[in-house]
Structures are given as structure tokens and as C-alpha cells.
Amino acid sequence: MTRGHLALVALPVAFNLVALRAETNIVLTPNDSTFHFNMVRWAHLEIGRGHVPLDGWFPYLSLGSSQFHHYQSLAHLLTGYVSMVTGSSVAFFWALYLLLALWPISVYVGFRLMGWDRWTAAASALISPVLVSASGYGFEHSSYTWRGLGVWAQLWGMWLLPLAWGLSWRAIRAKRSLALGALGVALVIATHFLTGYMALLSIGVWILAAPREIWRNLSRGLLVGVGALLAAAWVLVPLLVDARWAGLTQFNRGTIFADSYGAPTILGWLASGRVYDDGRLPVVSLLVLVGVVVCTRRFRHDEKARAALGVWVLSLVMWFGRATWGATVQVLPGSDDVQFQRFVSGVHLAGILLAGIGAAWLGRRLFDLARARVPALRPLPAVAGLVLVALVITAPAFSQVSAYDSRGGELILGQQAAEVTDGADLSGLIARVKRLGPGRVYAGLPSNWGRTYAIGSVPVYMVLEANDLDQVGFTLRTQSLSSDPEALFDEANPNQYDLFNIRYLLLPSERKPAVPASVIATQGRHTLWQVASTGYLEVVDTAGPPIAANRTNVGVQSLAFMESSQLAARRFPTIAFDGGTAAEPTLAAGDHPATPAGSVDEQAPHSDQGDFSGVISANRPAVVLLKATFDPRWKVTVDGIDRPPIMLAPSLVGVAVPAGRHAISFRYEPFPSYPLLLAIGLLTLALLQFGGRWLPDVIGLASRALPTLGPRKGLGTAPDALRGGADPPSADHGQSGDDRQQQPKTKRKPKQDQPQRDPKQRQG
């Protein structure tokens, strides 16, 4: 009987394991999973070379970038290490399947860690897999599956966030391990920045949940928050140090990805049930409403109820985004990079908790009613009946999600069939490209015919990415400064092919290239073409005036050059980036030499290792251009002597050379301080673990001089039991229905000078 609640956890896990089983099939993916899988394969490759893949040159997208340097990479690192045993395909697809299938376990454990009773946590676990939102990107199957959006890194953040909530709550309110609280939040940050942002903001809610103990909460909350930031310093510090070199695409500006949907739209969805139950009966939405009512009634005396409401409201406010709050969001750290529409995740997780609270409250009322009507009713059949009622109520939600996942499985089978037929023809041409030698491949863009040129449901430019080819076309997926210039690529301009070192074209056989090209081979309905290119290295002139740009506008600022005769003449403007000084041009104003700046005699590009070298001959002082994204961590040598890299339009890297023959080397050097940052993180966690008893007192010394906050109107004092680390007792909270029935009932005679209260007023 006491374990009956576990059925509510086991049932959604079993449902997920069955409904999502097709997700284990190794197949091309038509969404962001292609990009994440590519990161896992790169990590696998680096580990195989004996490197720890914390940083390095990620060459495959947007002319390359130091992707791991600017991105939440812990999930990719861990999966990369697992892949050394299982292979990268098995590791990636099974990680997706198991994390999504076992998600109810995380919900249950996380909410139990927060002090919620087992039936509330179990009811939340039951509800967790069936959310469906109008916006997408929330904690729902469609955010992660093959048929959905493929935001694989967020899946890791989703799994860890309930645990981070539970551990940070216990650290702040129950005087439990500060180290575990900080570690939980740090892991969320390192796997998914936006979910980690939510975890950090939630600490503020935990601090305010018990105003009576605000100073103690504040000291412990600061230790958890700062400790989490220091524990995650290995991923945060490199990001912050080089933040201005991480592209911020112009194409998101003014869209929901940067601004979210605004309060009117989101509140409209909330009222109509489309935040939790889009396209079906609002089962979860009604349970959330009951949970809100229950927590509102408990607000004065139950700090956990205040916390649940607080984190839900906070998430809603953040989800409203820039569309509602405008420039005021600038007060938030890193607001320029925050995609506010992703805060639907906090609305979802807090909603799952509120729905669990509402469901548990209804279950207890039904349990009490049944025992009152049928005194002989034993607890076991009563609880079994309640579980059955819960399944009947949630059946429409499970049915909808099951149909969605089932259709996804059918599409996966269709994709597999396409890959062994049409895909096999394309694979033959891809193998031919790999044998032919270095150069980028182009197979269309999402903004043109490329979006419909596909193998099954997967565009060919994604297939190229899945085969680890350096390509142009799968745009806006990395923090590369070249993301916007790539998206502005004009396939009718032959000079831009050489600018991006596009050497190969993969086109449907009925389509002819927009520029002069020669056929290499045709297989099935696919044709491989070759266009002229000078390679990854080229000797060029630079000419003024420089272009002033930063990470938000480097594409649009360089567009005029990309479309000009200046590009055809190989006279590149330098870039004064983010207020810096541009390199001096090699040509004086008005110079128009009739001969080329020089030639490349030899070149040895190893793009997957971030290493490009060659021998060039310069006819005059010139610049050796590397057709890869500028990054300040390029180490450049000319004849073995270090020289500073310079930035050329649209976002490329070069080095100035005098006239003559020179040996050139461009090599990306990873961020050097990872060992120190990892050591700081480990020392921080050790200090929190072994100094957890006295650190809050040290931080609280200053606060002791301030007047203690008394109970405010409308808020009760913190329970005495909680000050000692125990969960607070409550009339109908913190216990299962059968537990409450077994409590001995004692009557206390009211004082003579106080009126008696109706016992019903104590019900939550």
C-alpha cells in the first residue's frame, strides 16, 4: 500500500519506453539533432586522437567556428566518451531515447527532494510526458523526437532541472548540502545555458519563499548560486571572455526567437489551454488551475506552495520576453543572447508541479469521501481505484501523445527506406567528394530550392553535415561570425563561390548550376559538379575604407562588398570589429594593380584539426587569406615567426606578408585555462561540502547587524521544524492520504477568550 504511488511513476515510464522505441533507430534526422550528432562525432574524433574535447576547431558549419568554446558542451562530451565504447550513433540515439523515456523519474525525484509528498511527486511524474504546447520548444516530446525539433541539448537540461530544483531547495531551505545544490545547478548550466538560466533564477524564488528567514536564505542562496557559477566556470568563462566573437544573427532580430510572443498571446494560450494541452481537452490545464487554487489557499502558511506559485509566475514573466518588456530586459545578464521563447520550459516544469499538486489534492478529497461513504473500504482497493481514475482522466492526453509518437515511428521507417534507395545513390557521390580532396560542398539553402531537395524528409545540406563534410547551406546553427554571411550567399555570383571556397555542387539532376561548372558524376537523381576555386588559402590585396561591424551586423555590413566588383578584383576591406582598429590596407587609396597579389604554391588544409598551412608567393605586400571564420585564437606564423591575425570581410582571417615566398601556418589554439577553471570548480564544491556549516554564518555576519525581518502581513512565519532541517507538517500536505488516516487524532480545548474555528477552514 505504501508503494502504490510508484505505479504513477512506472506507468508513464513504461508508456514512454514503448511509444518512443522507434527513436532508437539510427537514421538521418531532419532537425537540430543533425547538428548535435555532428558535435558528438567531433568529440568522438578528438577523444580518439588523445584530446579532451573542451575546445577546438569545429569546421563543418558556417566556415568553421570554435563551437565547443561558445556552446554548452557537457552533454556532447559525455556522449562522446560513451561513444568510444558503443559507437557515436548508438550513444547519441540511445541517450535521446532513455533521457526522454525516463524523464518521469527525474520529475518524481526532483519534487521529492523539494519536500513534496510522494503522491504529489508521483502525480507530477504521471503528467510529465503528456504536455503539448502551441509554441513548441517546451518540456514535451515534440521538442526532441525525430519528428519534432531535435533540441537535444535541452533534453539534458530538462532531465537535470527537476533535480537541480530539488537539490538547491534543500540546500537553501532545509540546510542540506550546499555542494550538491551548487552541483545540480552547475550541471544544468553546462548542458543547456537557457535551462541553466532558469535554474539560477529559481534560486531567487527559493530565497523569497520564507520571508521570515530571508537573511539565512540569502546567505545560503548566494553560496549555491555563486558556487554553481564557479563549478560551471569551465564552460562559462571561455564563453564570457570571447563573447564579442560569438555571432548574434540578424535573422532572429524582431522574431519570436529573440523577443518571444508577448503577454497577450501567451495569456491567451494559457486561458484556452494551449500551453499544456494544445489540440485536445485541457486535462493538464485544469489540473494546473486546481494546483494554483490550492497553492493560493495555502500561500500564507506553506512556503512550498509559495515556491511553486513563485517559480511558475517567474517563468511566465520571462516567457513574455522582449515583446512585452522591451528594453527593460537589458537588466538581465546576457539578455542579448537569451532566447526568451525558451522560458516555456520553466512554465512547463512549474506547471507539472502545480498539476501534480492539484491532482494529489483531488485524489485526497476522493479518498476521504470514499472512506467516509464506505467505512469498511480498505486502503489498497481505494488507492487502486484512485490510480485508475487518474489514468482515465489523463487518457486523452496519453492518447494524443501516443498518436504523435506512433506517426513519428512511421516516418522514421519511411526515412530508412529512402536512405537505402535514393540515399544510397547520394552516398556514392559523397564518398566521391571525400576522395577528390579539400573544398566545401553546396546543395542549396533553407531559403531556396535546397529546402525541398531531400533524401526522404532530410534536406541534402543536412545529409552533408551528417557525413562530416565541410559545407555551405545548413545555416544559422552555430555561434560562428560567418553565420550571417553564409545565409546571404548568392548562388548566382561566381565570385562568392571562391570567397567561401565552394568547390563542389550536389544538385538534383534536372537542375543546372547557376555558375560555370563541370560534371564529375551522376548517380540516380543526383549530380556532382565542380566549380573553380583557389582553395582555402589565397593571396589577396586589402583596400580601404574598412568596414565597421560587430557580432550583430557583420553580415549586413559586408553585404555590399560581397556583391561588388571589389570582390571580383580580390581587394578585401579589413574590418574594424566591435570598436577596434582595422588593419592597415596593403593598397594605397586609388591603387588598382593590374596583376594579382600573388599565388599559393602549396597548401595543406586539415580543417577537422583547425590546421591550415602552405607556401605562397607574394608579388607585393599583401595578405594571405584563410577562408575560415575569424577567431582571436588563430595562431598564425609567417616563416615560423608569429604574426597577428587580421579580420577581413565578410568575417574571414588573414595575415599580412611582405613580397616574396613564405611558409604560412594558421592553427587554432584552444582556450588555455581549462585545467585551472576545472580546479576552481572542484575546489569550490569541496569548500561548500566541508565548510557548509560555517560558510553561511560568515556570509551572514553583515546581515546580523540589520534588523530582523518580522512576519509581514499576509505571510506566516517559517515553521519551527524547518529551521531544524525537517519538512514542515501540514494538515493535508506532506503526507499521502493513507498516512493522514493513520495519524492519531487529539482534541485540544480552545482557549476561553478565543472563538472556535470551523475545522473546514484548515483544509488546503
Coordinates of C-alpha atoms in Angstrom, one line a residue, residues 423-743:
G423 CA 20.1 7.8 -50.2
A424 CA 22.5 5.1 -51.4
D425 CA 22.9 7.0 -54.7
L426 CA 23.7 10.2 -52.9
S427 CA 26.1 8.4 -50.6
G428 CA 28.2 7.2 -53.6
L429 CA 28.7 10.8 -54.6
I430 CA 29.5 11.9 -51.1
A431 CA 32.2 9.2 -51.0
R432 CA 33.5 10.6 -54.3
V433 CA 33.8 14.1 -52.8
K434 CA 35.8 12.8 -49.9
R435 CA 38.2 11.1 -52.3
L436 CA 38.6 14.2 -54.5
G437 CA 40.2 16.5 -52.0
P438 CA 39.5 19.6 -49.9
G439 CA 36.8 22.1 -50.6
R440 CA 33.4 23.0 -49.4
V441 CA 30.2 21.5 -50.8
Y442 CA 26.9 23.3 -51.6
A443 CA 23.5 21.7 -52.0
G444 CA 21.2 24.6 -51.6
L445 CA 20.0 26.7 -48.7
P446 CA 16.9 26.7 -46.4
S447 CA 15.9 29.9 -48.2
N448 CA 15.9 28.4 -51.7
W449 CA 15.4 25.2 -53.6
G450 CA 17.6 23.4 -51.0
R451 CA 14.8 23.0 -48.5
T452 CA 13.0 20.7 -50.9
Y453 CA 16.0 18.8 -52.3
A454 CA 15.9 15.9 -49.8
I455 CA 16.5 12.3 -49.0
G456 CA 13.2 11.3 -47.6
S457 CA 12.4 14.1 -45.1
V458 CA 16.1 15.3 -44.7
P459 CA 17.4 18.1 -46.9
V460 CA 20.6 17.2 -48.6
Y461 CA 22.5 20.0 -46.9
M462 CA 21.7 18.2 -43.7
V463 CA 22.9 14.9 -45.2
L464 CA 26.2 16.6 -46.0
E465 CA 26.5 17.7 -42.3
A466 CA 25.7 14.2 -41.2
N467 CA 28.6 12.9 -43.3
D468 CA 31.1 15.4 -41.7
L469 CA 31.6 17.4 -44.9
D470 CA 32.7 21.0 -44.8
Q471 CA 29.7 22.6 -46.4
V472 CA 27.8 25.8 -47.1
G473 CA 24.0 25.7 -46.7
F474 CA 22.9 24.4 -43.3
T475 CA 22.7 27.9 -41.9
L476 CA 22.3 29.6 -38.5
R477 CA 23.3 26.7 -36.4
T478 CA 26.5 27.8 -34.7
Q479 CA 27.9 30.9 -33.0
S480 CA 30.2 31.5 -36.0
L481 CA 30.6 35.1 -37.1
S482 CA 30.2 33.7 -40.6
S483 CA 26.6 32.5 -40.0
D484 CA 25.0 35.6 -41.4
P485 CA 27.4 36.0 -44.4
E486 CA 26.7 32.3 -45.2
A487 CA 23.0 32.9 -45.1
L488 CA 23.4 35.8 -47.6
F489 CA 25.3 33.6 -50.1
D490 CA 24.2 34.4 -53.7
E491 CA 24.5 31.2 -55.7
A492 CA 24.3 33.2 -59.0
N493 CA 27.5 35.1 -58.1
P494 CA 30.6 33.1 -59.2
N495 CA 33.0 35.3 -57.0
Q496 CA 31.2 34.2 -53.9
Y497 CA 31.9 30.5 -54.6
D498 CA 35.6 31.3 -54.4
L499 CA 35.0 33.5 -51.4
F500 CA 33.6 30.6 -49.5
N501 CA 35.8 28.0 -51.2
I502 CA 32.8 26.1 -52.6
R503 CA 34.4 23.6 -54.9
Y504 CA 31.6 21.0 -55.2
L505 CA 27.9 21.2 -56.0
L506 CA 25.4 18.5 -55.3
L507 CA 22.2 19.1 -57.3
P508 CA 19.2 17.2 -58.4
S509 CA 19.9 16.0 -62.0
E510 CA 17.2 18.2 -63.5
R511 CA 18.8 21.3 -62.0
K512 CA 21.7 23.1 -63.7
P513 CA 24.3 25.2 -61.8
A514 CA 23.9 28.9 -61.7
V515 CA 27.6 29.4 -62.4
P516 CA 30.1 27.7 -64.8
A517 CA 30.7 24.2 -63.6
S518 CA 31.8 20.8 -64.9
V519 CA 30.1 17.5 -64.2
I520 CA 32.0 15.0 -62.2
A521 CA 29.5 12.2 -61.8
T522 CA 25.8 11.4 -61.8
Q523 CA 24.2 8.7 -59.7
G524 CA 20.4 8.2 -59.6
R525 CA 18.7 11.5 -59.5
H526 CA 21.8 13.3 -58.1
T527 CA 24.7 15.0 -60.0
L528 CA 28.0 16.1 -58.6
W529 CA 29.6 19.2 -60.1
Q530 CA 32.9 21.0 -59.7
V531 CA 33.5 24.8 -59.8
A532 CA 36.8 26.7 -59.9
S533 CA 38.3 27.6 -56.6
T534 CA 41.6 28.8 -55.4
G535 CA 41.4 26.7 -52.2
Y536 CA 41.3 27.5 -48.6
L537 CA 44.3 29.8 -48.9
E538 CA 44.6 32.8 -51.3
V539 CA 46.9 35.8 -51.6
V540 CA 44.9 39.0 -51.9
D541 CA 45.1 42.7 -51.6
T542 CA 43.4 44.8 -48.9
A543 CA 42.0 48.2 -49.6
G544 CA 40.1 50.9 -47.6
P545 CA 37.9 52.1 -46.3
P546 CA 37.5 49.5 -43.5
I547 CA 34.1 48.1 -42.6
A548 CA 32.9 48.9 -39.1
A549 CA 30.9 45.9 -37.7
N550 CA 30.2 43.8 -34.7
R551 CA 28.8 40.4 -33.9
T552 CA 25.2 41.5 -34.6
N553 CA 25.7 43.0 -38.0
V554 CA 28.9 41.7 -39.7
G555 CA 26.7 40.0 -42.4
V556 CA 24.7 43.0 -43.4
Q557 CA 27.7 45.4 -43.1
S558 CA 29.7 43.1 -45.5
L559 CA 26.9 42.5 -48.0
A560 CA 27.8 45.4 -50.3
F561 CA 31.3 44.1 -50.6
M562 CA 30.1 40.6 -51.3
E563 CA 28.0 41.9 -54.2
S564 CA 30.7 44.4 -55.5
S565 CA 33.3 44.4 -58.2
Q566 CA 35.9 44.8 -55.4
L567 CA 35.4 41.1 -54.6
A568 CA 36.0 40.2 -58.2
A569 CA 39.2 42.1 -58.1
R570 CA 40.2 40.3 -54.9
R571 CA 40.6 43.6 -53.0
F572 CA 39.3 42.9 -49.5
P573 CA 38.3 45.6 -47.0
T574 CA 39.5 44.9 -43.4
I575 CA 37.1 45.1 -40.5
A576 CA 37.2 47.4 -37.5
F577 CA 35.4 44.9 -35.3
D578 CA 33.4 46.0 -32.2
G579 CA 35.1 49.4 -32.0
G580 CA 38.6 48.1 -32.6
T581 CA 41.1 49.3 -35.1
A582 CA 41.1 47.8 -38.6
A583 CA 44.4 46.6 -40.0
E584 CA 46.2 48.9 -42.4
P585 CA 45.3 48.2 -46.1
T586 CA 48.1 46.9 -48.3
L587 CA 46.9 49.1 -51.2
A588 CA 47.0 52.9 -51.1
A589 CA 43.9 54.8 -51.9
G590 CA 43.3 54.8 -55.7
D591 CA 45.7 51.9 -56.4
H592 CA 44.3 49.4 -58.9
P593 CA 47.2 47.0 -59.7
A594 CA 46.8 45.0 -63.0
T595 CA 48.5 41.9 -61.7
P596 CA 47.3 39.6 -58.9
A597 CA 48.7 40.0 -55.4
G598 CA 50.3 36.6 -55.5
S599 CA 49.8 32.9 -55.7
V600 CA 49.5 29.8 -53.5
D601 CA 52.2 27.4 -54.4
E602 CA 51.3 24.7 -51.9
Q603 CA 48.6 24.2 -49.4
A604 CA 47.8 21.5 -46.8
P605 CA 44.3 22.1 -45.2
H606 CA 43.3 20.0 -42.3
S607 CA 40.1 21.6 -41.4
D608 CA 38.9 19.0 -39.0
Q609 CA 42.0 19.8 -36.9
G610 CA 41.9 23.5 -37.3
D611 CA 45.3 23.5 -39.1
F612 CA 45.9 25.1 -42.5
S613 CA 49.4 25.6 -43.9
G614 CA 51.0 26.3 -47.2
V615 CA 53.7 28.1 -49.2
I616 CA 52.8 31.3 -51.1
S617 CA 54.5 33.8 -53.3
A618 CA 53.5 37.4 -52.9
N619 CA 54.1 39.8 -55.8
R620 CA 53.9 42.8 -53.4
P621 CA 53.0 43.4 -49.7
A622 CA 49.7 41.5 -49.5
V623 CA 47.6 39.4 -47.2
V624 CA 47.3 35.6 -47.1
L625 CA 43.6 34.9 -46.7
L626 CA 42.3 31.8 -45.0
K627 CA 38.6 31.2 -46.0
A628 CA 37.6 30.3 -42.5
T629 CA 35.9 32.3 -39.7
F630 CA 37.9 34.9 -37.9
D631 CA 38.7 34.0 -34.3
P632 CA 41.2 35.7 -32.0
R633 CA 42.6 32.3 -31.1
W634 CA 44.1 31.6 -34.5
K635 CA 47.8 31.3 -34.1
V636 CA 49.4 32.5 -37.3
T637 CA 53.1 32.2 -38.4
V638 CA 54.9 33.5 -41.4
D639 CA 58.2 31.7 -42.0
G640 CA 58.0 30.4 -38.4
I641 CA 57.5 33.8 -36.9
D642 CA 54.3 34.6 -35.0
R643 CA 52.2 37.3 -36.7
P644 CA 48.9 38.8 -35.6
P645 CA 45.8 37.6 -37.4
I646 CA 43.7 40.3 -39.1
M647 CA 40.0 40.3 -39.9
L648 CA 38.8 40.6 -43.5
A649 CA 35.3 41.0 -44.9
P650 CA 33.0 39.3 -44.6
S651 CA 34.3 37.5 -41.5
L652 CA 37.5 35.8 -42.5
V653 CA 41.0 35.6 -41.2
G654 CA 44.2 36.7 -42.8
V655 CA 47.8 37.6 -42.2
A656 CA 49.9 40.4 -43.7
V657 CA 53.1 39.3 -45.6
P658 CA 55.8 41.2 -47.4
A659 CA 56.7 40.5 -51.0
G660 CA 58.4 37.2 -51.6
R661 CA 58.0 33.5 -51.0
H662 CA 56.8 32.5 -47.5
A663 CA 55.7 29.5 -45.5
I664 CA 52.4 30.2 -43.8
S665 CA 50.6 28.4 -41.0
F666 CA 47.1 29.0 -39.4
R667 CA 46.4 26.9 -36.4
Y668 CA 43.5 27.2 -33.9
E669 CA 44.7 27.2 -30.3
P670 CA 42.2 26.2 -27.7
F671 CA 41.4 28.3 -24.7
P672 CA 44.4 27.6 -22.4
S673 CA 42.8 27.8 -18.9
Y674 CA 40.5 24.8 -18.7
P675 CA 42.6 22.9 -16.1
L676 CA 42.6 26.0 -13.8
L677 CA 38.8 26.5 -14.3
L678 CA 38.1 22.9 -13.6
A679 CA 40.2 23.0 -10.5
I680 CA 38.4 26.1 -9.3
G681 CA 35.1 24.3 -9.8
L682 CA 36.2 21.2 -7.8
L683 CA 37.7 23.3 -5.0
T684 CA 34.5 25.3 -4.8
L685 CA 32.4 22.2 -4.4
A686 CA 34.9 20.8 -1.8
L687 CA 34.7 24.1 0.1
L688 CA 30.9 24.1 0.1
Q689 CA 30.8 20.4 1.2
F690 CA 33.3 20.7 4.1
G691 CA 32.5 24.3 5.0
G692 CA 28.8 24.1 4.7
R693 CA 28.2 24.5 8.4
W694 CA 30.1 27.8 8.9
L695 CA 30.1 29.5 5.5
P696 CA 26.5 30.7 5.7
D697 CA 27.3 32.2 9.1
V698 CA 30.4 34.0 7.7
I699 CA 28.3 35.5 4.9
G700 CA 25.5 36.4 7.3
L701 CA 27.7 38.4 9.7
A702 CA 26.9 41.7 8.0
S703 CA 23.2 40.8 7.9
R704 CA 23.1 40.3 11.7
A705 CA 23.6 44.0 12.2
L706 CA 20.4 44.7 10.3
P707 CA 17.0 44.5 11.9
T708 CA 15.5 41.0 11.6
L709 CA 12.5 41.0 9.3
G710 CA 9.4 40.1 11.2
P711 CA 6.4 38.4 9.8
R712 CA 4.8 40.6 7.1
K713 CA 1.1 41.0 6.7
G714 CA -0.3 38.0 4.8
L715 CA 2.8 35.8 5.3
G716 CA 3.2 33.4 8.1
T717 CA 6.5 32.6 9.9
A718 CA 8.7 29.8 8.8
P719 CA 7.8 26.5 10.6
D720 CA 10.0 25.7 13.6
A721 CA 10.5 22.2 12.3
L722 CA 12.0 23.6 9.1
R723 CA 14.6 25.5 10.9
G724 CA 15.9 22.2 12.2
G725 CA 16.0 20.8 8.7
A726 CA 12.8 18.8 8.8
D727 CA 9.9 19.1 6.4
P728 CA 7.1 21.1 7.9
P729 CA 3.9 19.3 8.9
S730 CA 0.7 20.3 7.3
A731 CA -3.0 19.4 7.6
D732 CA -3.1 17.9 4.2
H733 CA 0.3 18.4 2.7
G734 CA 3.5 16.3 3.0
Q735 CA 1.6 13.0 3.6
S736 CA -0.2 10.6 1.5
G737 CA -3.9 10.0 2.0
D738 CA -3.4 6.8 4.0
D739 CA -0.7 8.4 6.1
R740 CA -3.1 11.1 7.2
Q741 CA -5.7 8.5 8.1
Q742 CA -3.3 6.8 10.4
Q743 CA -2.3 9.9 12.4

